[in-house]
Backbone as CSV, one residue per row, in Angstrom:
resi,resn,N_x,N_y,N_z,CA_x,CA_y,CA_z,C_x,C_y,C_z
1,UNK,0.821,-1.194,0.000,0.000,0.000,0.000,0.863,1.255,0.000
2,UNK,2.289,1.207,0.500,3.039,2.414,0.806,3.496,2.693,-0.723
3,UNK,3.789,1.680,-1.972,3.792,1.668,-3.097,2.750,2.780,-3.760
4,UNK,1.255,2.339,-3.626,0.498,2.889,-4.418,0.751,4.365,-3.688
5,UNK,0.471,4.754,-2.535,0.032,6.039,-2.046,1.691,7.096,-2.751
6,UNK,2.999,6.375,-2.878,3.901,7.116,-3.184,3.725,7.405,-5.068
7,UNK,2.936,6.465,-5.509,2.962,6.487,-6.980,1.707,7.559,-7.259
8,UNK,1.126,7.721,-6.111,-0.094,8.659,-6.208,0.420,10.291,-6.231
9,UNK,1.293,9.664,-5.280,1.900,11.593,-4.743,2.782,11.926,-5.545
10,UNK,3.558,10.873,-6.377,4.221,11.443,-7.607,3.789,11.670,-8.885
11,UNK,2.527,11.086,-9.036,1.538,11.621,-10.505,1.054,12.974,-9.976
12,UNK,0.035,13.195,-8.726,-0.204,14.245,-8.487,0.965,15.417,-8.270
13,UNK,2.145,15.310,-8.274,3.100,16.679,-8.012,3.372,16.506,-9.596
14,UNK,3.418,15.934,-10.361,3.571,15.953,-12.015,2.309,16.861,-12.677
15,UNK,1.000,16.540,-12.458,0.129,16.747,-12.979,0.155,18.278,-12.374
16,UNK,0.369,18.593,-10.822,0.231,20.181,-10.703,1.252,21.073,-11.736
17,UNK,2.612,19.927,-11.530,3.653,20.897,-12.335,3.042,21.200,-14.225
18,UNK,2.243,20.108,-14.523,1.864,20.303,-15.622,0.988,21.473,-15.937
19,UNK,-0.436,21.302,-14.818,-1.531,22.733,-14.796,-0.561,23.978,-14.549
20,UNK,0.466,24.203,-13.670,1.254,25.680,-14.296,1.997,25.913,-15.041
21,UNK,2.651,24.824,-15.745,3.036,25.368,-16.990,1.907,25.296,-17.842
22,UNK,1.235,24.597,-17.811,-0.007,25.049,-19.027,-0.775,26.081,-18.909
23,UNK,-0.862,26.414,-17.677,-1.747,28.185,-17.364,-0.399,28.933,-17.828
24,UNK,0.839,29.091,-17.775,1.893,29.969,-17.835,1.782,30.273,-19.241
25,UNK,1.870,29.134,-20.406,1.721,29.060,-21.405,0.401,29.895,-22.020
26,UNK,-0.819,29.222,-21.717,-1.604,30.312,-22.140,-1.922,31.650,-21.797
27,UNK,-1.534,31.969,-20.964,-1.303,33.497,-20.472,-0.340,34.381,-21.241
28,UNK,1.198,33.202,-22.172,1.370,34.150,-22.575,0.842,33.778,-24.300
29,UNK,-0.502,32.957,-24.653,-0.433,32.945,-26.071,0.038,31.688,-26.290
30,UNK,0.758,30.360,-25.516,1.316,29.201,-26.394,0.187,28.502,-25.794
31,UNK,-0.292,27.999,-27.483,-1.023,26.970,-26.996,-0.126,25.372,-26.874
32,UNK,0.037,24.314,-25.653,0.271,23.032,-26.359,-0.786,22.179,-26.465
33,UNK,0.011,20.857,-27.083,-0.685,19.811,-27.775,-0.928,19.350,-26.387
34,UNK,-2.112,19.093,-25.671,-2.386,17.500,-24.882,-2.257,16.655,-25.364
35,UNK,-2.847,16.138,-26.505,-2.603,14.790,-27.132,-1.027,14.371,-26.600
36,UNK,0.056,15.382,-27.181,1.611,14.729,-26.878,1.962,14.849,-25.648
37,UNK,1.667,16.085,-24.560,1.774,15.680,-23.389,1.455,14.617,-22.368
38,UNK,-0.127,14.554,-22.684,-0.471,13.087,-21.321,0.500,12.362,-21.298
39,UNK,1.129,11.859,-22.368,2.011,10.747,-22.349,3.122,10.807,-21.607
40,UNK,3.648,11.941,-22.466,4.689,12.647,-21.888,5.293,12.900,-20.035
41,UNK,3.692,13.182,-19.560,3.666,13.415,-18.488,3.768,12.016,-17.726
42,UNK,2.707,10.925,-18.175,2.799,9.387,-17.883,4.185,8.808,-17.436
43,UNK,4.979,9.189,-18.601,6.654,8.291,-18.997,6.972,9.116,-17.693
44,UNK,6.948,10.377,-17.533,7.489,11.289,-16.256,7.253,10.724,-14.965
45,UNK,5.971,10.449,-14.715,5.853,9.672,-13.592,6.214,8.746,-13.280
46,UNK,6.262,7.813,-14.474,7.295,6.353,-14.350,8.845,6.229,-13.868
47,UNK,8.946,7.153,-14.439,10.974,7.096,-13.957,10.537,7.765,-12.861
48,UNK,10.115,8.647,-12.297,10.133,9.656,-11.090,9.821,8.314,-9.927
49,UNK,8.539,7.908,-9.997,8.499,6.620,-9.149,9.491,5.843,-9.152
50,UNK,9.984,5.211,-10.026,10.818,3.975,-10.555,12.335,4.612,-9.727
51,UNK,12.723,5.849,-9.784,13.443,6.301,-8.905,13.787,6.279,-7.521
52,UNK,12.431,6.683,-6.701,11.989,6.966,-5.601,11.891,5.608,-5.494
53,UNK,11.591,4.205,-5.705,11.471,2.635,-5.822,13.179,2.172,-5.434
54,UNK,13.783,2.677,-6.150,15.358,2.257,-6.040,16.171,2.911,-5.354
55,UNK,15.489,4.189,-5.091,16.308,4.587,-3.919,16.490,3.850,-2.311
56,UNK,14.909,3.423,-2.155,14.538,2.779,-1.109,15.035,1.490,-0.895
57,UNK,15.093,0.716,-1.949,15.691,-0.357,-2.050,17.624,-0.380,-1.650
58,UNK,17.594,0.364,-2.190,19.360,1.014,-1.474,19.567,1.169,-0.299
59,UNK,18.701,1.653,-0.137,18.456,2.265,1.620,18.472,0.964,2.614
60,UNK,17.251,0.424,2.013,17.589,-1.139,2.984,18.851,-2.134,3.207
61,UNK,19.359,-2.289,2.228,20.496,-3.103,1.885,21.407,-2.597,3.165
């Protein structure tokens, strides 16, 4: 369970970092693609977890 709740808190600090750069962006005029981001953002969360996963694992050893 300590798995899911850390994979939670690292999509959600991705997804905020995403809503201000995407308000930053249209404020000044850039629109982006969602279509290429979600993903983008997805793969982000994967290594960010997958990180935070192997660090811990270090830690124990």
């Amino acid at each position: 369970m300590k798995h899911f709740f850390k994979g939670a808190a690292v999509t959600a600090a991705v997804l905020i970092i995403l809503m201000i750069v995407s308000i930053f962006c249209n404020i000044q005029g850039i629109e982006l693609n969602m279509t290429a981001i979600g993903p983008v953002t997805a793969v982000c969360s994967m290594f960010i977890y997958n990180g935070l996963i192997k660090n811990e694992e270090k830690k124990k050893k």
